[in-house]
């Protein structure tokens, strides 16, 4: 099968030299109920009165239940999780003990995910998984700010140590502003043909510039001359951008040809290319989980954005 891909890059449209660091730390809606109950979940719940939805910061025991989430068992496999509903820049969490009971978590890990499937731990500057100090008494809520913010929709607190029982209330802190994720010009032609290139091209109808998202002319896609592990398609964005992800699509014209997985490489100058990596420093391999026809778009948002001018997609399968 030919290697086929149509692409568009999504980004916040910031030039690296003009980026100003703004610490945007707002409650993201766990405490105030902006996030509905169904977006709070847990590994287990002691009973319905101590469910995940009772784990909101400052929840008190009332007719609706008790004042915390408590796990059914006390072991290292328990967690409570929030689905923030969309991608946020997450900076930290606040934790709190159970209301009116001497039950609390004394230390925990934080895991996060873009899509809710692959979770990665928060790591420190030495690349070790960060162990956060939790609560030590019944009176004080404890705030922990991450060593570096992460981009995530799902945030999971994984207790490590606890006092008497695993119980807690929490809030997630981050940037409540909408993330700016805009197309960078591959699809609409803002980026000219000469800034799209490839390792090889099957024919004059399958050139790199045919790899724009929703292309119908010609072969309706970029196609490589050979089908092997050395093929790639690349865009020169024209200047440094903060790149946050890609959207891919199968070939047009009723051809059942598409790329099922790929890696992303990036470069500042077009010479030295580095791969995007996961939290365990393994090269990220982005996979399609379903048959990808020309009508289906698949968006992959990176767990961490990067600042680059050249972005290269390297098909794996």
PDB file of C-alpha atoms in Angstrom:
ATOM      1  CA  UNK A   1       0.000   0.000   0.000  1.00  0.00           C
ATOM      2  CA  UNK A   2       1.268   3.472  -0.862  1.00  0.00           C
ATOM      3  CA  UNK A   3       2.071   5.835   1.985  1.00  0.00           C
ATOM      4  CA  UNK A   4      -0.690   8.454   1.799  1.00  0.00           C
ATOM      5  CA  UNK A   5      -1.323  11.485   3.955  1.00  0.00           C
ATOM      6  CA  UNK A   6      -3.153  14.789   3.913  1.00  0.00           C
ATOM      7  CA  UNK A   7      -2.142  17.195   6.646  1.00  0.00           C
ATOM      8  CA  UNK A   8      -2.758  20.493   8.398  1.00  0.00           C
ATOM      9  CA  UNK A   9      -0.871  21.805  11.414  1.00  0.00           C
ATOM     10  CA  UNK A  10      -2.651  23.408  14.350  1.00  0.00           C
ATOM     11  CA  UNK A  11      -1.033  25.996  16.536  1.00  0.00           C
ATOM     12  CA  UNK A  12      -1.393  28.973  18.822  1.00  0.00           C
ATOM     13  CA  UNK A  13       0.310  31.237  16.271  1.00  0.00           C
ATOM     14  CA  UNK A  14       2.986  32.568  18.625  1.00  0.00           C
ATOM     15  CA  UNK A  15       6.522  33.463  17.543  1.00  0.00           C
ATOM     16  CA  UNK A  16       8.975  32.180  20.099  1.00  0.00           C
ATOM     17  CA  UNK A  17      10.884  35.450  20.368  1.00  0.00           C
ATOM     18  CA  UNK A  18       7.750  37.319  21.392  1.00  0.00           C
ATOM     19  CA  UNK A  19       6.293  34.849  23.874  1.00  0.00           C
ATOM     20  CA  UNK A  20       5.676  36.340  27.315  1.00  0.00           C
ATOM     21  CA  UNK A  21       5.420  33.903  30.212  1.00  0.00           C
ATOM     22  CA  UNK A  22       2.051  34.422  31.894  1.00  0.00           C
ATOM     23  CA  UNK A  23       1.254  32.318  34.942  1.00  0.00           C
ATOM     24  CA  UNK A  24      -2.424  31.642  34.435  1.00  0.00           C
ATOM     25  CA  UNK A  25      -3.642  29.757  37.516  1.00  0.00           C
ATOM     26  CA  UNK A  26      -7.408  29.607  37.917  1.00  0.00           C
ATOM     27  CA  UNK A  27      -9.718  26.956  39.409  1.00  0.00           C
ATOM     28  CA  UNK A  28     -10.937  24.852  36.479  1.00  0.00           C
ATOM     29  CA  UNK A  29     -14.408  24.023  37.775  1.00  0.00           C
ATOM     30  CA  UNK A  30     -14.209  21.037  40.115  1.00  0.00           C
ATOM     31  CA  UNK A  31     -15.178  22.993  43.245  1.00  0.00           C
ATOM     32  CA  UNK A  32     -17.853  25.283  41.813  1.00  0.00           C
ATOM     33  CA  UNK A  33     -19.662  22.571  39.841  1.00  0.00           C
ATOM     34  CA  UNK A  34     -18.842  23.936  36.384  1.00  0.00           C
ATOM     35  CA  UNK A  35     -17.557  20.427  35.712  1.00  0.00           C
ATOM     36  CA  UNK A  36     -20.586  18.102  36.030  1.00  0.00           C
ATOM     37  CA  UNK A  37     -20.642  14.995  38.229  1.00  0.00           C
ATOM     38  CA  UNK A  38     -20.328  12.625  35.280  1.00  0.00           C
ATOM     39  CA  UNK A  39     -16.883  14.055  34.473  1.00  0.00           C
ATOM     40  CA  UNK A  40     -15.555  12.987  37.869  1.00  0.00           C
ATOM     41  CA  UNK A  41     -14.589   9.321  38.174  1.00  0.00           C
ATOM     42  CA  UNK A  42     -12.515   7.053  40.381  1.00  0.00           C
ATOM     43  CA  UNK A  43     -10.896   3.644  40.536  1.00  0.00           C
ATOM     44  CA  UNK A  44     -13.391   2.668  43.268  1.00  0.00           C
ATOM     45  CA  UNK A  45     -15.837   4.272  45.697  1.00  0.00           C
ATOM     46  CA  UNK A  46     -16.478   3.232  49.296  1.00  0.00           C
ATOM     47  CA  UNK A  47     -20.207   3.784  48.763  1.00  0.00           C
ATOM     48  CA  UNK A  48     -22.557   6.150  46.914  1.00  0.00           C
ATOM     49  CA  UNK A  49     -22.219   8.766  49.659  1.00  0.00           C
ATOM     50  CA  UNK A  50     -18.446   8.836  49.127  1.00  0.00           C
ATOM     51  CA  UNK A  51     -18.415   8.776  45.325  1.00  0.00           C
ATOM     52  CA  UNK A  52     -16.069  10.702  43.029  1.00  0.00           C
ATOM     53  CA  UNK A  53     -18.618  13.537  42.741  1.00  0.00           C
ATOM     54  CA  UNK A  54     -18.211  14.164  46.487  1.00  0.00           C
ATOM     55  CA  UNK A  55     -14.491  14.814  45.963  1.00  0.00           C
ATOM     56  CA  UNK A  56     -14.927  18.489  45.087  1.00  0.00           C
ATOM     57  CA  UNK A  57     -12.894  20.978  47.127  1.00  0.00           C
ATOM     58  CA  UNK A  58     -14.777  22.272  50.211  1.00  0.00           C
ATOM     59  CA  UNK A  59     -17.609  19.732  49.879  1.00  0.00           C
ATOM     60  CA  UNK A  60     -19.300  19.222  53.249  1.00  0.00           C
ATOM     61  CA  UNK A  61     -21.349  16.325  54.522  1.00  0.00           C
ATOM     62  CA  UNK A  62     -25.028  17.011  53.844  1.00  0.00           C
ATOM     63  CA  UNK A  63     -28.191  15.267  52.698  1.00  0.00           C
ATOM     64  CA  UNK A  64     -26.508  14.538  49.369  1.00  0.00           C
ATOM     65  CA  UNK A  65     -23.646  12.522  50.863  1.00  0.00           C
ATOM     66  CA  UNK A  66     -20.408  12.721  52.798  1.00  0.00           C
ATOM     67  CA  UNK A  67     -17.681  15.340  52.517  1.00  0.00           C
ATOM     68  CA  UNK A  68     -15.089  13.584  50.341  1.00  0.00           C
ATOM     69  CA  UNK A  69     -14.366  10.849  47.858  1.00  0.00           C
ATOM     70  CA  UNK A  70     -13.135   7.689  49.589  1.00  0.00           C
ATOM     71  CA  UNK A  71     -11.883   4.608  47.784  1.00  0.00           C
ATOM     72  CA  UNK A  72     -13.403   1.206  48.447  1.00  0.00           C
ATOM     73  CA  UNK A  73     -10.005  -0.295  49.267  1.00  0.00           C
ATOM     74  CA  UNK A  74      -6.815   1.198  50.658  1.00  0.00           C
ATOM     75  CA  UNK A  75      -4.026   0.220  48.284  1.00  0.00           C
ATOM     76  CA  UNK A  76      -1.644   1.680  45.679  1.00  0.00           C
ATOM     77  CA  UNK A  77      -4.090   1.177  42.802  1.00  0.00           C
ATOM     78  CA  UNK A  78      -6.608   3.869  43.714  1.00  0.00           C
ATOM     79  CA  UNK A  79      -7.178   7.178  41.930  1.00  0.00           C
ATOM     80  CA  UNK A  80      -9.676   9.980  41.346  1.00  0.00           C
ATOM     81  CA  UNK A  81      -9.885  11.704  37.979  1.00  0.00           C
ATOM     82  CA  UNK A  82     -11.482  14.716  36.328  1.00  0.00           C
ATOM     83  CA  UNK A  83     -12.326  15.175  32.660  1.00  0.00           C
ATOM     84  CA  UNK A  84     -11.953  18.930  32.144  1.00  0.00           C
ATOM     85  CA  UNK A  85     -14.090  18.750  29.001  1.00  0.00           C
ATOM     86  CA  UNK A  86     -11.440  20.243  26.729  1.00  0.00           C
ATOM     87  CA  UNK A  87      -7.713  20.793  26.590  1.00  0.00           C
ATOM     88  CA  UNK A  88      -6.318  23.125  29.254  1.00  0.00           C
ATOM     89  CA  UNK A  89      -2.892  24.291  30.336  1.00  0.00           C
ATOM     90  CA  UNK A  90      -2.780  22.716  33.809  1.00  0.00           C
ATOM     91  CA  UNK A  91      -0.482  24.142  36.488  1.00  0.00           C
ATOM     92  CA  UNK A  92      -1.350  22.285  39.685  1.00  0.00           C
ATOM     93  CA  UNK A  93      -3.902  20.911  42.143  1.00  0.00           C
ATOM     94  CA  UNK A  94      -5.320  21.673  45.579  1.00  0.00           C
ATOM     95  CA  UNK A  95      -6.120  18.783  47.940  1.00  0.00           C
ATOM     96  CA  UNK A  96      -8.076  18.692  51.153  1.00  0.00           C
ATOM     97  CA  UNK A  97      -8.986  16.095  53.821  1.00  0.00           C
ATOM     98  CA  UNK A  98     -12.373  14.509  54.397  1.00  0.00           C
ATOM     99  CA  UNK A  99     -14.918  16.769  56.049  1.00  0.00           C
ATOM    100  CA  UNK A 100     -15.459  15.908  59.753  1.00  0.00           C
ATOM    101  CA  UNK A 101     -13.328  12.735  59.660  1.00  0.00           C
ATOM    102  CA  UNK A 102      -9.610  12.135  60.203  1.00  0.00           C
ATOM    103  CA  UNK A 103      -9.092  10.604  56.769  1.00  0.00           C
ATOM    104  CA  UNK A 104      -6.687  12.103  54.238  1.00  0.00           C
ATOM    105  CA  UNK A 105      -3.986  11.460  51.619  1.00  0.00           C
ATOM    106  CA  UNK A 106      -0.446  12.390  52.685  1.00  0.00           C
ATOM    107  CA  UNK A 107       1.306  11.986  49.322  1.00  0.00           C
ATOM    108  CA  UNK A 108       0.336  11.324  45.716  1.00  0.00           C
ATOM    109  CA  UNK A 109       1.389  11.260  42.062  1.00  0.00           C
ATOM    110  CA  UNK A 110      -0.360  13.166  39.278  1.00  0.00           C
ATOM    111  CA  UNK A 111      -1.039  11.598  35.896  1.00  0.00           C
ATOM    112  CA  UNK A 112      -2.469  13.458  32.910  1.00  0.00           C
ATOM    113  CA  UNK A 113      -3.787  12.672  29.435  1.00  0.00           C
ATOM    114  CA  UNK A 114      -4.835  14.495  26.289  1.00  0.00           C
ATOM    115  CA  UNK A 115      -7.333  11.874  25.094  1.00  0.00           C
ATOM    116  CA  UNK A 116      -8.115   9.834  28.212  1.00  0.00           C
ATOM    117  CA  UNK A 117      -6.285   6.683  27.119  1.00  0.00           C
ATOM    118  CA  UNK A 118      -2.552   7.207  27.547  1.00  0.00           C
ATOM    119  CA  UNK A 119      -1.704   8.761  30.918  1.00  0.00           C
ATOM    120  CA  UNK A 120       1.697  10.240  31.701  1.00  0.00           C
ATOM    121  CA  UNK A 121       3.094  11.208  35.116  1.00  0.00           C
ATOM    122  CA  UNK A 122       4.212  14.679  36.125  1.00  0.00           C
ATOM    123  CA  UNK A 123       8.023  14.625  36.262  1.00  0.00           C
ATOM    124  CA  UNK A 124      10.620  16.891  37.841  1.00  0.00           C
ATOM    125  CA  UNK A 125      13.707  18.452  36.241  1.00  0.00           C
ATOM    126  CA  UNK A 126      15.638  15.181  36.800  1.00  0.00           C
ATOM    127  CA  UNK A 127      12.925  13.360  34.831  1.00  0.00           C
ATOM    128  CA  UNK A 128      11.824  11.480  37.936  1.00  0.00           C
ATOM    129  CA  UNK A 129       8.126  11.023  38.662  1.00  0.00           C
ATOM    130  CA  UNK A 130       7.140  13.812  41.045  1.00  0.00           C
ATOM    131  CA  UNK A 131       5.813  12.758  44.448  1.00  0.00           C
ATOM    132  CA  UNK A 132       3.605  15.537  45.801  1.00  0.00           C
ATOM    133  CA  UNK A 133       3.149  16.150  49.512  1.00  0.00           C
ATOM    134  CA  UNK A 134      -0.503  16.008  50.463  1.00  0.00           C
ATOM    135  CA  UNK A 135      -2.327  16.851  53.640  1.00  0.00           C
ATOM    136  CA  UNK A 136      -1.023  16.520  57.188  1.00  0.00           C
ATOM    137  CA  UNK A 137      -3.955  17.804  59.236  1.00  0.00           C
ATOM    138  CA  UNK A 138      -7.676  18.408  59.041  1.00  0.00           C
ATOM    139  CA  UNK A 139      -7.518  22.172  58.776  1.00  0.00           C
ATOM    140  CA  UNK A 140      -5.382  23.104  55.789  1.00  0.00           C
ATOM    141  CA  UNK A 141      -5.920  22.706  52.037  1.00  0.00           C
ATOM    142  CA  UNK A 142      -2.586  22.072  50.308  1.00  0.00           C
ATOM    143  CA  UNK A 143      -1.700  23.575  46.916  1.00  0.00           C
ATOM    144  CA  UNK A 144       0.931  21.934  44.714  1.00  0.00           C
ATOM    145  CA  UNK A 145       2.169  23.683  41.550  1.00  0.00           C
ATOM    146  CA  UNK A 146       3.750  21.437  38.903  1.00  0.00           C
ATOM    147  CA  UNK A 147       7.453  21.873  38.003  1.00  0.00           C
ATOM    148  CA  UNK A 148       6.210  22.690  34.479  1.00  0.00           C
ATOM    149  CA  UNK A 149       2.619  23.091  33.280  1.00  0.00           C
ATOM    150  CA  UNK A 150       1.122  20.389  31.051  1.00  0.00           C
ATOM    151  CA  UNK A 151      -1.517  20.390  28.341  1.00  0.00           C
ATOM    152  CA  UNK A 152      -4.254  17.966  29.314  1.00  0.00           C
ATOM    153  CA  UNK A 153      -7.976  17.272  29.355  1.00  0.00           C
ATOM    154  CA  UNK A 154      -7.801  14.489  31.944  1.00  0.00           C
ATOM    155  CA  UNK A 155      -6.058  14.852  35.323  1.00  0.00           C
ATOM    156  CA  UNK A 156      -5.717  11.903  37.712  1.00  0.00           C
ATOM    157  CA  UNK A 157      -4.600  11.970  41.368  1.00  0.00           C
ATOM    158  CA  UNK A 158      -3.005   8.691  42.457  1.00  0.00           C
ATOM    159  CA  UNK A 159      -2.587   8.417  46.273  1.00  0.00           C
ATOM    160  CA  UNK A 160       0.663   6.900  47.533  1.00  0.00           C
ATOM    161  CA  UNK A 161       0.360   7.317  51.320  1.00  0.00           C
ATOM    162  CA  UNK A 162      -2.626   8.110  53.504  1.00  0.00           C
ATOM    163  CA  UNK A 163      -3.856   8.595  57.051  1.00  0.00           C
ATOM    164  CA  UNK A 164      -6.330   5.874  58.066  1.00  0.00           C
ATOM    165  CA  UNK A 165      -8.272   5.835  54.766  1.00  0.00           C
ATOM    166  CA  UNK A 166      -7.833   7.084  51.190  1.00  0.00           C
ATOM    167  CA  UNK A 167     -10.172  10.076  51.119  1.00  0.00           C
ATOM    168  CA  UNK A 168      -9.780  13.533  49.594  1.00  0.00           C
ATOM    169  CA  UNK A 169     -11.354  16.608  48.065  1.00  0.00           C
ATOM    170  CA  UNK A 170      -9.608  18.491  45.274  1.00  0.00           C
ATOM    171  CA  UNK A 171      -9.484  21.234  42.652  1.00  0.00           C
ATOM    172  CA  UNK A 172      -7.379  21.496  39.482  1.00  0.00           C
ATOM    173  CA  UNK A 173      -5.583  24.763  38.708  1.00  0.00           C
ATOM    174  CA  UNK A 174      -4.756  26.023  35.241  1.00  0.00           C
ATOM    175  CA  UNK A 175      -5.543  28.451  32.494  1.00  0.00           C
ATOM    176  CA  UNK A 176      -9.290  28.845  32.086  1.00  0.00           C
ATOM    177  CA  UNK A 177      -8.815  30.788  28.849  1.00  0.00           C
ATOM    178  CA  UNK A 178      -9.467  28.970  25.590  1.00  0.00           C
ATOM    179  CA  UNK A 179      -6.353  27.413  24.111  1.00  0.00           C
ATOM    180  CA  UNK A 180      -5.646  28.961  20.742  1.00  0.00           C
ATOM    181  CA  UNK A 181      -5.394  26.044  18.318  1.00  0.00           C
ATOM    182  CA  UNK A 182      -5.636  27.330  14.763  1.00  0.00           C
ATOM    183  CA  UNK A 183      -4.678  25.939  11.339  1.00  0.00           C
ATOM    184  CA  UNK A 184      -1.303  27.264  10.212  1.00  0.00           C
ATOM    185  CA  UNK A 185      -2.000  27.423   6.504  1.00  0.00           C
ATOM    186  CA  UNK A 186      -1.362  24.029   4.918  1.00  0.00           C
ATOM    187  CA  UNK A 187      -5.013  23.498   3.983  1.00  0.00           C
ATOM    188  CA  UNK A 188      -5.956  27.027   2.888  1.00  0.00           C
ATOM    189  CA  UNK A 189      -2.800  27.652   0.822  1.00  0.00           C
ATOM    190  CA  UNK A 190      -1.340  30.367   3.047  1.00  0.00           C
ATOM    191  CA  UNK A 191       1.780  28.218   3.023  1.00  0.00           C
ATOM    192  CA  UNK A 192       2.886  28.090  -0.653  1.00  0.00           C
ATOM    193  CA  UNK A 193       3.576  24.874  -2.560  1.00  0.00           C
ATOM    194  CA  UNK A 194       7.346  25.340  -2.427  1.00  0.00           C
ATOM    195  CA  UNK A 195       7.274  25.080   1.386  1.00  0.00           C
ATOM    196  CA  UNK A 196       5.836  21.561   1.207  1.00  0.00           C
ATOM    197  CA  UNK A 197       8.359  18.811   0.422  1.00  0.00           C
ATOM    198  CA  UNK A 198       8.678  15.048   0.701  1.00  0.00           C
ATOM    199  CA  UNK A 199      11.205  12.209   0.661  1.00  0.00           C
ATOM    200  CA  UNK A 200       9.763  10.995  -2.650  1.00  0.00           C
ATOM    201  CA  UNK A 201       6.658  11.438  -4.825  1.00  0.00           C
ATOM    202  CA  UNK A 202       4.844   8.687  -6.706  1.00  0.00           C
ATOM    203  CA  UNK A 203       3.967  10.860  -9.728  1.00  0.00           C
ATOM    204  CA  UNK A 204       3.254  14.442 -10.750  1.00  0.00           C
ATOM    205  CA  UNK A 205      -0.292  13.973  -9.426  1.00  0.00           C
ATOM    206  CA  UNK A 206       0.991  12.889  -6.004  1.00  0.00           C
ATOM    207  CA  UNK A 207       3.371  15.723  -5.199  1.00  0.00           C
ATOM    208  CA  UNK A 208       3.881  17.021  -1.678  1.00  0.00           C
ATOM    209  CA  UNK A 209       1.637  20.034  -2.283  1.00  0.00           C
ATOM    210  CA  UNK A 210      -1.250  17.584  -2.880  1.00  0.00           C
ATOM    211  CA  UNK A 211      -0.954  16.658   0.795  1.00  0.00           C
ATOM    212  CA  UNK A 212      -3.048  19.594   1.958  1.00  0.00           C
ATOM    213  CA  UNK A 213      -6.081  18.674   4.069  1.00  0.00           C
ATOM    214  CA  UNK A 214      -9.269  18.134   2.000  1.00  0.00           C
ATOM    215  CA  UNK A 215      -7.370  18.228  -1.311  1.00  0.00           C
ATOM    216  CA  UNK A 216      -9.429  16.846  -4.215  1.00  0.00           C
ATOM    217  CA  UNK A 217      -7.328  17.799  -7.252  1.00  0.00           C
ATOM    218  CA  UNK A 218      -4.790  15.439  -8.762  1.00  0.00           C
ATOM    219  CA  UNK A 219      -4.451  12.211  -6.788  1.00  0.00           C
ATOM    220  CA  UNK A 220      -6.129  13.801  -3.771  1.00  0.00           C
ATOM    221  CA  UNK A 221      -3.113  13.261  -1.530  1.00  0.00           C
ATOM    222  CA  UNK A 222       0.640  13.089  -1.337  1.00  0.00           C
ATOM    223  CA  UNK A 223       1.850   9.570  -2.193  1.00  0.00           C
ATOM    224  CA  UNK A 224       5.424   8.381  -1.764  1.00  0.00           C
ATOM    225  CA  UNK A 225       7.278   6.665  -4.603  1.00  0.00           C
ATOM    226  CA  UNK A 226       8.124   3.672  -2.400  1.00  0.00           C
ATOM    227  CA  UNK A 227       6.451   2.149   0.628  1.00  0.00           C
ATOM    228  CA  UNK A 228       9.153   1.819   3.262  1.00  0.00           C
ATOM    229  CA  UNK A 229      10.237   3.280   6.596  1.00  0.00           C
ATOM    230  CA  UNK A 230      12.258   6.098   5.019  1.00  0.00           C
ATOM    231  CA  UNK A 231       9.366   8.188   3.675  1.00  0.00           C
ATOM    232  CA  UNK A 232       8.199  11.546   4.988  1.00  0.00           C
ATOM    233  CA  UNK A 233       6.279  14.716   4.150  1.00  0.00           C
ATOM    234  CA  UNK A 234       7.372  18.061   5.539  1.00  0.00           C
ATOM    235  CA  UNK A 235       6.195  21.643   5.866  1.00  0.00           C
ATOM    236  CA  UNK A 236       8.290  24.771   6.305  1.00  0.00           C
ATOM    237  CA  UNK A 237       6.037  27.062   8.354  1.00  0.00           C
ATOM    238  CA  UNK A 238       8.086  30.096   7.290  1.00  0.00           C
ATOM    239  CA  UNK A 239       8.975  31.167  10.843  1.00  0.00           C
ATOM    240  CA  UNK A 240       9.001  29.748  14.368  1.00  0.00           C
ATOM    241  CA  UNK A 241       5.611  28.693  15.709  1.00  0.00           C
ATOM    242  CA  UNK A 242       4.331  27.012  18.822  1.00  0.00           C
ATOM    243  CA  UNK A 243       3.102  23.749  17.318  1.00  0.00           C
ATOM    244  CA  UNK A 244       0.429  21.856  19.250  1.00  0.00           C
ATOM    245  CA  UNK A 245      -0.705  19.043  16.950  1.00  0.00           C
ATOM    246  CA  UNK A 246      -1.678  17.724  13.523  1.00  0.00           C
ATOM    247  CA  UNK A 247      -4.807  16.647  11.681  1.00  0.00           C
ATOM    248  CA  UNK A 248      -4.507  13.769   9.180  1.00  0.00           C
ATOM    249  CA  UNK A 249      -6.780  12.313   6.534  1.00  0.00           C
ATOM    250  CA  UNK A 250      -6.817   9.429   4.034  1.00  0.00           C
ATOM    251  CA  UNK A 251      -6.505   9.745   0.255  1.00  0.00           C
ATOM    252  CA  UNK A 252      -9.356  11.273  -1.735  1.00  0.00           C
ATOM    253  CA  UNK A 253     -11.003   9.802  -4.871  1.00  0.00           C
ATOM    254  CA  UNK A 254     -12.340   6.600  -3.308  1.00  0.00           C
ATOM    255  CA  UNK A 255      -8.863   5.100  -2.946  1.00  0.00           C
ATOM    256  CA  UNK A 256      -8.517   2.911   0.140  1.00  0.00           C
ATOM    257  CA  UNK A 257      -5.065   4.202   0.955  1.00  0.00           C
ATOM    258  CA  UNK A 258      -3.966   5.855   4.198  1.00  0.00           C
ATOM    259  CA  UNK A 259      -1.275   5.938   6.872  1.00  0.00           C
ATOM    260  CA  UNK A 260      -2.188   3.981  10.022  1.00  0.00           C
ATOM    261  CA  UNK A 261       0.565   5.321  12.300  1.00  0.00           C
ATOM    262  CA  UNK A 262       3.307   7.919  12.142  1.00  0.00           C
ATOM    263  CA  UNK A 263       5.962   9.799  14.084  1.00  0.00           C
ATOM    264  CA  UNK A 264       6.498  13.569  14.155  1.00  0.00           C
ATOM    265  CA  UNK A 265       9.935  15.176  13.781  1.00  0.00           C
ATOM    266  CA  UNK A 266      10.612  18.903  14.115  1.00  0.00           C
ATOM    267  CA  UNK A 267      13.435  21.355  13.466  1.00  0.00           C
ATOM    268  CA  UNK A 268      14.321  25.014  13.997  1.00  0.00           C
ATOM    269  CA  UNK A 269      16.525  25.321  10.899  1.00  0.00           C
ATOM    270  CA  UNK A 270      15.543  22.403   8.651  1.00  0.00           C
ATOM    271  CA  UNK A 271      18.812  20.559   9.265  1.00  0.00           C
ATOM    272  CA  UNK A 272      18.658  18.862  12.664  1.00  0.00           C
ATOM    273  CA  UNK A 273      15.323  17.082  13.216  1.00  0.00           C
ATOM    274  CA  UNK A 274      14.247  15.739  16.605  1.00  0.00           C
ATOM    275  CA  UNK A 275      11.298  13.413  17.330  1.00  0.00           C
ATOM    276  CA  UNK A 276       8.428  14.277  19.634  1.00  0.00           C
ATOM    277  CA  UNK A 277       8.682  12.121  22.749  1.00  0.00           C
ATOM    278  CA  UNK A 278       6.453  10.845  25.529  1.00  0.00           C
ATOM    279  CA  UNK A 279       7.067  11.347  29.239  1.00  0.00           C
ATOM    280  CA  UNK A 280       9.212   8.175  29.372  1.00  0.00           C
ATOM    281  CA  UNK A 281      11.376   9.706  26.619  1.00  0.00           C
ATOM    282  CA  UNK A 282      10.235   7.147  24.042  1.00  0.00           C
ATOM    283  CA  UNK A 283       9.517   8.451  20.546  1.00  0.00           C
ATOM    284  CA  UNK A 284       5.801   9.184  20.212  1.00  0.00           C
ATOM    285  CA  UNK A 285       4.050   6.955  17.677  1.00  0.00           C
ATOM    286  CA  UNK A 286       0.628   8.373  16.773  1.00  0.00           C
ATOM    287  CA  UNK A 287      -1.799   5.672  15.680  1.00  0.00           C
ATOM    288  CA  UNK A 288      -5.185   5.569  13.985  1.00  0.00           C
ATOM    289  CA  UNK A 289      -7.610   3.340  15.848  1.00  0.00           C
ATOM    290  CA  UNK A 290     -10.071   2.955  12.997  1.00  0.00           C
ATOM    291  CA  UNK A 291     -10.191   2.740   9.214  1.00  0.00           C
ATOM    292  CA  UNK A 292      -9.317   6.210   7.967  1.00  0.00           C
ATOM    293  CA  UNK A 293     -11.280   7.092   4.832  1.00  0.00           C
ATOM    294  CA  UNK A 294     -11.089  10.429   3.010  1.00  0.00           C
ATOM    295  CA  UNK A 295     -14.125  11.771   4.908  1.00  0.00           C
ATOM    296  CA  UNK A 296     -12.646  11.234   8.372  1.00  0.00           C
ATOM    297  CA  UNK A 297     -10.227  13.628  10.045  1.00  0.00           C
ATOM    298  CA  UNK A 298      -8.123  12.519  12.985  1.00  0.00           C
ATOM    299  CA  UNK A 299      -6.671  15.173  15.279  1.00  0.00           C
ATOM    300  CA  UNK A 300      -3.634  14.455  17.423  1.00  0.00           C
ATOM    301  CA  UNK A 301      -2.782  17.120  20.028  1.00  0.00           C
ATOM    302  CA  UNK A 302       0.724  16.818  21.448  1.00  0.00           C
ATOM    303  CA  UNK A 303       1.076  16.306  25.212  1.00  0.00           C
ATOM    304  CA  UNK A 304       3.571  19.176  25.147  1.00  0.00           C
ATOM    305  CA  UNK A 305       3.795  21.802  22.360  1.00  0.00           C
ATOM    306  CA  UNK A 306       7.141  22.723  20.790  1.00  0.00           C
ATOM    307  CA  UNK A 307       8.573  25.803  19.084  1.00  0.00           C
ATOM    308  CA  UNK A 308       9.795  25.026  15.553  1.00  0.00           C
ATOM    309  CA  UNK A 309       9.686  26.107  11.894  1.00  0.00           C
ATOM    310  CA  UNK A 310       9.887  22.716  10.169  1.00  0.00           C
ATOM    311  CA  UNK A 311       7.539  19.829  10.923  1.00  0.00           C
ATOM    312  CA  UNK A 312       7.965  16.396   9.328  1.00  0.00           C
ATOM    313  CA  UNK A 313       5.517  13.474   9.382  1.00  0.00           C
ATOM    314  CA  UNK A 314       7.232  10.097   9.111  1.00  0.00           C
ATOM    315  CA  UNK A 315       4.782   7.220   8.380  1.00  0.00           C
ATOM    316  CA  UNK A 316       5.388   4.059  10.404  1.00  0.00           C
ATOM    317  CA  UNK A 317       2.604   1.814   9.046  1.00  0.00           C
TER     318      UNK A 317
END
